[in-house]
Coordinates of C-alpha atoms and ligand atoms in Angstrom, one line a residue:
M1 CA 22.8 11.3 -11.8
F2 CA 26.3 9.7 -12.0
I3 CA 28.3 12.7 -13.8
F4 CA 26.3 14.8 -10.5
C5 CA 27.8 12.1 -8.1
L6 CA 31.4 12.2 -9.7
V7 CA 31.3 16.0 -9.5
R8 CA 30.3 16.3 -5.7
C9 CA 32.1 13.5 -4.6
E10 CA 35.8 14.5 -6.4
K11 CA 34.6 18.2 -4.9
D12 CA 34.6 16.8 -0.9
P13 CA 31.3 14.5 -0.1
F14 CA 31.6 16.0 3.4
V15 CA 31.7 19.7 2.8
S16 CA 28.8 21.7 4.8
P17 CA 26.1 22.7 3.0
S18 CA 27.0 26.0 1.0
N19 CA 25.0 28.0 -1.3
D20 CA 26.2 26.6 -4.4
G21 CA 22.2 25.9 -5.4
L22 CA 23.2 22.5 -4.8
D23 CA 22.0 21.7 -1.3
S24 CA 18.0 23.3 -1.5
P25 CA 16.1 20.0 -2.7
T26 CA 13.7 21.4 -5.4
P27 CA 10.0 21.5 -4.0
Y28 CA 7.2 18.9 -5.8
Y29 CA 4.1 19.5 -5.6
L30 CA 2.0 16.1 -5.1
K31 CA -1.0 16.7 -7.5
V32 CA -4.6 15.5 -5.7
P33 CA -6.6 13.8 -8.6
A34 CA -10.0 15.5 -9.0
G35 CA -12.5 14.5 -6.9
F36 CA -10.3 13.0 -4.1
P37 CA -10.1 14.6 -0.5
D38 CA -7.1 16.5 0.7
Y39 CA -4.5 14.2 1.7
F40 CA -2.5 14.1 5.1
L41 CA 1.4 14.8 4.8
K42 CA 3.7 15.7 7.9
Q43 CA 5.4 19.4 7.6
E44 CA 8.6 17.9 8.1
N45 CA 8.3 15.5 5.6
A46 CA 7.6 17.5 2.5
L47 CA 8.2 15.9 -0.6
T48 CA 11.2 17.2 -3.0
V49 CA 12.4 15.8 -6.2
E50 CA 15.9 15.0 -4.7
G51 CA 13.8 13.3 -1.5
I52 CA 11.8 11.4 -4.3
K53 CA 14.6 10.3 -6.2
L54 CA 16.6 8.9 -3.2
G55 CA 13.3 7.1 -1.9
K56 CA 12.8 5.2 -5.0
K57 CA 16.4 4.0 -5.3
L58 CA 16.2 2.5 -1.4
F59 CA 12.9 0.8 -2.6
F60 CA 13.9 -0.9 -5.3
D61 CA 17.8 -1.8 -4.0
P62 CA 18.2 -4.8 -2.0
I63 CA 21.2 -3.6 0.0
L64 CA 18.7 -2.6 3.0
S65 CA 18.5 -6.8 3.1
K66 CA 20.7 -9.0 5.5
N67 CA 21.5 -11.5 2.2
R68 CA 21.3 -8.3 -0.2
N69 CA 19.0 -10.1 -2.3
V70 CA 15.8 -8.6 -1.5
S71 CA 14.3 -4.8 -1.9
C72 CA 11.0 -3.4 -0.9
A73 CA 10.2 -4.3 -4.8
S74 CA 10.9 -7.6 -4.1
C75 CA 7.7 -7.6 -2.0
H76 CA 6.0 -5.1 -4.2
L77 CA 5.7 -5.5 -7.7
Q78 CA 5.3 -2.6 -10.1
S79 CA 3.2 -5.3 -12.5
N80 CA 0.8 -6.0 -9.5
S81 CA 0.0 -2.9 -8.1
F82 CA 3.0 -3.1 -5.9
S83 CA 1.4 -6.5 -4.0
D84 CA 2.8 -9.9 -4.7
P85 CA 1.2 -12.5 -6.3
R86 CA 2.5 -15.2 -4.3
V87 CA 0.2 -15.6 -1.3
Q88 CA 3.2 -15.4 1.2
S89 CA 6.4 -12.8 0.3
I90 CA 9.6 -14.1 0.6
G91 CA 11.8 -12.5 3.0
T92 CA 15.6 -12.2 2.7
N93 CA 16.7 -15.8 4.5
G94 CA 14.0 -17.9 2.7
T95 CA 11.2 -18.1 5.2
L96 CA 7.3 -16.8 4.8
T97 CA 5.1 -13.7 5.5
P98 CA 2.5 -14.8 7.5
F99 CA 0.0 -12.1 5.7
H100 CA -0.1 -11.8 1.9
S101 CA 1.5 -8.1 1.0
M102 CA -0.5 -5.3 0.6
P103 CA -0.7 -3.0 -2.4
I104 CA 0.8 0.6 -2.0
F105 CA -0.8 3.2 -3.8
N106 CA -3.2 6.3 -2.3
M107 CA -1.0 6.0 0.7
A108 CA -1.2 10.1 0.8
W109 CA -4.8 9.0 2.3
M110 CA -4.3 6.6 4.7
N111 CA -3.2 6.7 8.6
E112 CA -2.9 3.1 9.5
F113 CA -0.5 0.4 7.8
F114 CA -0.7 -3.1 7.7
W115 CA -3.2 -5.5 8.1
D116 CA -3.6 -5.3 11.5
G117 CA -2.4 -1.3 12.1
R118 CA 0.7 -2.0 13.9
A119 CA 2.1 1.2 12.0
K120 CA 0.4 4.6 13.0
S121 CA 2.2 6.6 10.4
R122 CA 4.0 6.2 6.5
E123 CA 7.4 6.9 8.2
D124 CA 6.9 4.2 11.0
Q125 CA 5.4 1.4 8.8
A126 CA 9.0 2.1 6.4
L127 CA 11.2 1.9 9.1
Q128 CA 9.7 -2.0 10.0
P129 CA 10.8 -4.1 7.0
V130 CA 14.8 -3.7 7.7
N131 CA 14.3 -4.8 11.5
N132 CA 11.6 -7.6 10.4
P133 CA 13.1 -11.1 10.6
L134 CA 11.3 -12.3 8.0
E135 CA 11.5 -9.6 5.5
M136 CA 14.8 -7.9 5.3
D137 CA 16.3 -9.0 9.0
L138 CA 19.2 -6.0 8.7
G139 CA 18.7 -3.8 11.3
W140 CA 19.0 0.0 10.8
V141 CA 22.4 -0.1 12.6
E142 CA 23.9 -2.1 10.1
A143 CA 21.6 -0.7 7.3
V144 CA 23.0 2.8 7.7
K145 CA 26.6 1.7 7.9
R146 CA 26.0 0.4 4.4
L147 CA 24.6 3.3 3.1
S148 CA 27.1 5.6 4.8
D149 CA 30.1 3.4 2.7
D150 CA 28.1 4.0 0.0
E151 CA 29.4 7.2 -2.1
E152 CA 26.4 7.4 -4.5
Y153 CA 24.1 7.1 -1.1
R154 CA 26.3 10.1 0.9
S155 CA 25.9 12.4 -2.3
L156 CA 21.9 11.5 -2.3
F157 CA 21.2 12.2 0.8
K158 CA 23.3 15.3 0.5
A159 CA 20.9 16.5 -2.3
A160 CA 17.7 15.3 -0.5
F161 CA 18.2 16.5 2.8
G162 CA 21.2 18.6 3.0
T163 CA 23.0 16.4 5.7
N164 CA 26.2 14.3 5.7
V165 CA 25.2 12.1 8.7
I166 CA 22.8 9.4 7.2
D167 CA 20.1 7.9 9.6
S168 CA 17.4 5.2 9.8
N169 CA 14.6 8.4 9.7
L170 CA 15.8 10.0 7.1
A171 CA 15.9 6.7 5.1
A172 CA 12.5 6.0 6.4
Q173 CA 11.3 9.6 5.1
A174 CA 12.7 9.8 1.5
M175 CA 10.8 5.9 1.5
V176 CA 7.9 7.6 2.4
Q177 CA 8.3 10.3 -0.1
Y178 CA 8.4 7.9 -3.0
E179 CA 5.5 6.1 -1.7
M180 CA 3.5 8.7 -1.8
T181 CA 3.9 9.8 -5.5
L182 CA 2.6 6.2 -6.2
V183 CA -0.6 7.8 -7.1
S184 CA -3.6 5.7 -9.2
A185 CA -6.8 7.5 -10.2
N186 CA -6.8 6.9 -14.2
T187 CA -9.8 4.6 -13.9
K188 CA -13.4 4.3 -16.0
F189 CA -14.6 4.5 -12.1
D190 CA -12.7 7.8 -12.1
D191 CA -14.1 9.2 -15.1
W192 CA -17.6 8.1 -14.4
L193 CA -17.5 10.0 -11.3
R194 CA -16.2 13.2 -13.3
G195 CA -19.6 12.2 -15.8
E196 CA -16.9 11.8 -18.0
A197 CA -17.9 7.7 -18.8
T198 CA -21.1 5.7 -19.4
F199 CA -21.3 2.4 -17.9
T200 CA -22.4 -0.4 -19.7
P201 CA -25.7 -1.6 -18.4
Q202 CA -23.7 -4.5 -16.5
E203 CA -21.9 -2.3 -14.6
E204 CA -24.7 -0.1 -13.7
M205 CA -26.2 -2.8 -11.8
G206 CA -23.5 -4.1 -9.8
R207 CA -22.8 0.0 -8.9
I208 CA -26.3 0.0 -7.6
I209 CA -25.8 -3.6 -6.1
F210 CA -22.8 -2.3 -4.0
N211 CA -23.6 1.2 -3.1
S212 CA -27.2 -0.2 -2.0
E213 CA -28.5 -2.6 0.6
R214 CA -28.3 -5.6 -1.9
G215 CA -24.7 -5.5 -1.8
D216 CA -24.1 -3.2 1.7
C217 CA -20.1 -3.3 0.2
F218 CA -20.3 0.4 0.0
H219 CA -20.3 0.9 4.3
C220 CA -16.8 -0.2 4.2
H221 CA -15.7 0.2 0.6
G222 CA -17.7 3.3 -0.3
S223 CA -16.3 6.9 -1.1
I224 CA -13.5 7.8 -3.9
L225 CA -11.2 6.0 -1.9
T226 CA -13.1 2.7 -2.0
T227 CA -11.9 2.0 1.6
D228 CA -13.0 3.6 4.8
N229 CA -9.6 3.3 6.0
S230 CA -10.8 1.6 9.3
F231 CA -10.6 -1.8 11.2
H232 CA -13.3 -4.5 10.3
N233 CA -14.6 -8.6 11.2
N234 CA -16.2 -9.3 7.7
G235 CA -17.0 -12.3 8.6
L236 CA -13.9 -14.7 6.9
D237 CA -13.9 -17.2 9.6
S238 CA -15.6 -18.8 12.7
D239 CA -15.4 -18.1 16.4
A240 CA -12.4 -21.0 16.8
A241 CA -10.8 -19.8 13.8
L242 CA -10.7 -16.2 14.2
K243 CA -7.1 -14.5 13.7
P244 CA -6.1 -11.6 16.1
G245 CA -6.2 -9.0 13.4
L246 CA -6.6 -5.4 15.1
F247 CA -6.3 -7.7 18.5
S248 CA -2.1 -7.9 18.6
V249 CA -2.3 -4.1 18.8
T250 CA -5.0 -3.1 20.8
N251 CA -5.5 -6.6 23.1
D252 CA -9.1 -5.9 23.1
E253 CA -11.0 -9.3 22.6
A254 CA -13.5 -7.1 20.5
D255 CA -10.9 -6.8 18.1
L256 CA -10.5 -10.4 17.4
G257 CA -10.3 -11.3 13.3
K258 CA -10.5 -7.2 12.6
F259 CA -8.2 -6.3 9.5
K260 CA -7.8 -3.0 7.6
T261 CA -10.2 -2.9 4.7
P262 CA -8.3 -3.2 1.8
T263 CA -8.9 -0.3 -0.9
L264 CA -10.6 -2.4 -4.0
R265 CA -8.9 -0.1 -6.6
N266 CA -6.3 -2.1 -9.2
L267 CA -8.0 -5.6 -8.0
V268 CA -7.5 -7.3 -10.9
F269 CA -3.6 -6.8 -10.2
T270 CA -3.3 -7.6 -6.6
A271 CA -4.9 -11.2 -6.4
P272 CA -4.4 -13.3 -3.6
Y273 CA -7.3 -11.5 -2.0
M274 CA -7.7 -11.0 1.9
H275 CA -5.0 -10.6 4.4
D276 CA -4.1 -14.8 4.3
G277 CA -4.2 -14.4 0.8
R278 CA -7.6 -17.4 0.5
F279 CA -9.1 -16.3 -1.9
Q280 CA -7.6 -16.7 -6.0
T281 CA -9.9 -14.8 -7.7
I282 CA -12.5 -11.6 -7.3
E283 CA -15.1 -14.6 -8.2
Q284 CA -14.4 -16.3 -4.8
V285 CA -14.4 -12.8 -3.1
I286 CA -18.0 -12.3 -4.3
D287 CA -19.1 -16.0 -3.6
F288 CA -17.6 -15.5 0.2
Y289 CA -19.8 -12.3 0.7
S290 CA -22.8 -14.2 -1.4
D291 CA -22.6 -17.6 0.5
S292 CA -20.0 -18.3 2.7
V293 CA -19.9 -15.5 5.3
Q294 CA -19.3 -17.0 8.9
N295 CA -22.1 -15.5 12.0
N296 CA -18.5 -15.1 14.3
R297 CA -19.1 -13.5 17.5
N298 CA -17.3 -10.4 16.1
V299 CA -18.9 -9.8 12.7
D300 CA -19.3 -6.0 11.8
V301 CA -23.2 -5.0 11.8
L302 CA -22.8 -3.7 8.9
M303 CA -22.2 -7.2 7.6
K304 CA -26.1 -7.8 7.9
K305 CA -27.1 -10.9 6.1
A306 CA -24.0 -12.6 8.4
S307 CA -26.3 -14.5 10.3
S308 CA -27.8 -16.2 7.0
G309 CA -24.6 -17.0 6.1
G310 CA -24.2 -13.9 2.9
L311 CA -25.9 -11.9 0.4
G312 CA -27.6 -15.0 -1.2
L313 CA -26.3 -13.4 -4.4
N314 CA -27.5 -14.9 -8.1
T315 CA -25.1 -15.5 -10.3
S316 CA -25.9 -12.1 -12.7
E317 CA -25.7 -10.1 -9.8
K318 CA -22.8 -11.9 -8.6
E319 CA -21.5 -11.2 -12.5
A320 CA -22.4 -7.5 -12.3
L321 CA -20.4 -6.4 -9.3
V322 CA -17.3 -7.8 -10.5
A323 CA -17.9 -5.5 -13.7
F324 CA -18.5 -2.7 -11.4
I325 CA -15.2 -3.2 -9.5
L326 CA -12.9 -4.1 -12.7
T327 CA -13.8 -0.4 -13.6
M328 CA -11.5 0.6 -11.1
T329 CA -8.6 -0.4 -12.9
D330 CA -5.9 1.6 -13.7
S331 CA -3.7 0.2 -16.1
S332 CA -1.6 3.3 -16.3
F333 CA -0.2 2.8 -13.0
I334 CA 1.4 -0.3 -13.6
E335 CA 2.7 0.9 -16.5
N336 CA 4.2 3.8 -15.3
Q337 CA 8.3 4.2 -16.3
A338 CA 8.8 7.2 -13.9
L339 CA 7.8 5.2 -11.0
V340 CA 11.5 2.4 -11.5
P341 CA 14.3 3.6 -11.0
Ligands
HEC1 C1 9.9 -9.7 2.1 C2 8.3 -9.2 1.8 C3 8.6 -7.8 2.2 C4 9.1 -6.6 2.1 C5 10.6 -7.0 1.6 C6 8.8 -5.5 2.3 N1 7.2 -6.0 2.4 FE1 6.1 -4.5 2.8 N2 4.7 -5.7 3.3 C7 5.1 -7.3 2.8 C8 3.6 -7.6 3.7 C9 3.3 -9.1 3.4 C10 3.1 -6.5 4.2 C11 1.3 -7.3 4.9 C12 2.1 -7.5 5.9 C13 0.9 -7.1 7.5 O1 0.6 -6.6 7.8 O2 1.7 -7.8 8.2 C14 3.1 -5.7 4.1 C15 3.2 -4.4 3.7 C16 3.6 -2.9 3.7 C17 2.9 -1.7 3.6 C18 1.7 -1.3 4.5 C19 -0.1 -0.6 3.1 C20 -0.9 -0.6 3.9 O3 -1.9 -0.2 3.0 O4 -1.1 -0.8 5.0 C21 3.9 -0.9 2.7 C22 3.4 1.2 2.8 C23 4.7 -1.4 3.1 N3 4.5 -2.9 2.8 C24 6.0 -1.1 2.3 C25 7.5 -1.6 2.5 C26 8.5 -0.8 2.6 C27 8.7 0.5 2.3 C28 9.8 -2.0 2.4 C29 10.9 -1.6 2.3 C30 11.3 -1.1 3.3 C31 8.9 -3.0 2.1 N4 7.3 -2.9 2.2 C32 9.4 -4.3 2.3 C33 5.8 -7.6 2.8 C34 7.4 -7.1 2.7
HEC2 C1 -18.1 -4.4 7.2 C2 -16.9 -4.2 6.0 C3 -17.0 -4.5 5.1 C4 -18.2 -4.9 4.2 C5 -19.6 -4.3 4.3 C6 -17.6 -5.2 2.7 N1 -16.4 -5.3 3.0 FE1 -14.5 -6.2 1.9 N2 -13.1 -5.7 2.9 C7 -13.5 -5.3 4.2 C8 -12.4 -6.1 4.9 C9 -12.2 -5.8 6.2 C10 -11.7 -6.8 4.4 C11 -10.3 -7.6 4.5 C12 -10.1 -8.5 5.2 C13 -9.1 -9.9 5.5 O1 -8.4 -9.6 5.0 O2 -9.4 -10.2 6.7 C14 -12.3 -7.5 2.6 C15 -11.9 -7.1 1.7 C16 -12.4 -7.5 0.6 C17 -11.5 -8.0 -1.0 C18 -10.3 -8.3 -0.8 C19 -9.3 -7.3 -1.3 C20 -7.7 -7.3 -1.1 O3 -7.2 -6.6 -1.7 O4 -8.0 -8.1 -0.6 C21 -12.8 -7.9 -1.3 C22 -12.8 -7.7 -2.8 C23 -14.1 -7.0 -1.1 N3 -13.7 -7.1 0.4 C24 -14.9 -6.6 -1.7 C25 -16.4 -6.4 -1.1 C26 -17.6 -6.4 -1.8 C27 -18.3 -6.9 -3.0 C28 -18.5 -6.2 -0.6 C29 -20.0 -6.2 -0.4 C30 -20.7 -6.9 -1.3 C31 -17.7 -6.1 0.6 N4 -16.7 -6.3 0.2 C32 -18.2 -5.7 2.0 C33 -14.7 -5.1 4.5 C34 -15.7 -4.7 4.2

């Protein structure tokens, strides 16, 4: 890349697009893993090798934060499946985010983003951290200025989008292109779905609890994606303690305490759990669904045992559920060097 940049920049970074072959970005075809549904992607942000490369650099570069100390990757660590092991993440000014960081993978199969769904597209999401005072707090005017002053970025934007004019939308599009490549589907669970692996008796017991009325998990965490991509109140809090959640977007009282259903893939890497990171272990989450569900006024009808405080699972049922969930672990994803610059 460095050599490429030198050549381009020496020539003249502001030449208009020519037919020298360097100006048309190379299409990148995202492979849909076996069994996954087709993904939704805006036509105007088609993936290209150059766009993904630029997006990857932006994602890992603290240049987008006010004090040049925090990048997207500071709160979305690959070792944690692009989530954060801290209960709350620390922004550029040393302040804490109100929620636990969400893992970033399989975004190609999502349409709404953040715990409360306040971003309605990937690009909308990618624009927000730079403006957020608790995250990067730079603002896009200053961010675009910094990027435009940087020779290497000028050349990367040119290669990705064929333009000499950097703007926030192109930066967001590039980051989204990179995020789209964060696909995780290399698990025992996927092998089993294809008939290429056998579950242990304990994993199989967990699978049956998960997918039957005994556990009821499948209603919200079903399908190969392990999320319905919707918003639910799963009974974490009492009426008095209900947090806004989806209500802060819709202003509808019935949405108080509703949060985005998270994926259950790669949970072993993404602790702590829930929007506020209140549970440190998967076992604590299962104990909650078994014994401490709060029958608040908005609790989802799919939480069928809420009125009796939960599922009332015995120890071997709880252990089986954990064993089944752990079959959804993709270690190759957190080790994949191609995903870091
Ligand atoms: C200071 C920490 C921090 C930084 C920096 C940060 N994020 Fe996040 N990110 C979070 C937290 C916390 C959430 C959940 C917040 C919420 O729902 O309000 C989140 C949520 C997300 C989500 C939503 C995932 C989903 O499933 O809905 C995406 C995507 C994301 N961030 C991408 C980015 C990108 C891209 C950047 C850089 C431009 C970035 N983040 C910078 C902490 C951070
Ligand atoms: C009514 C829908 C619904 C049902 C049924 C349900 N969940 Fe959830 N689950 C959610 C929602 C919504 C969240 C996020 C809640 C929050 O953070 O406020 C969640 C969070 C989780 C988390 C935390 C994941 C993370 O990344 O923080 C785990 C683990 C989990 N559920 C497992 C299960 C299991 C196991 C079952 C069955 C015993 C189950 N869920 C049943 C909707 C549901």
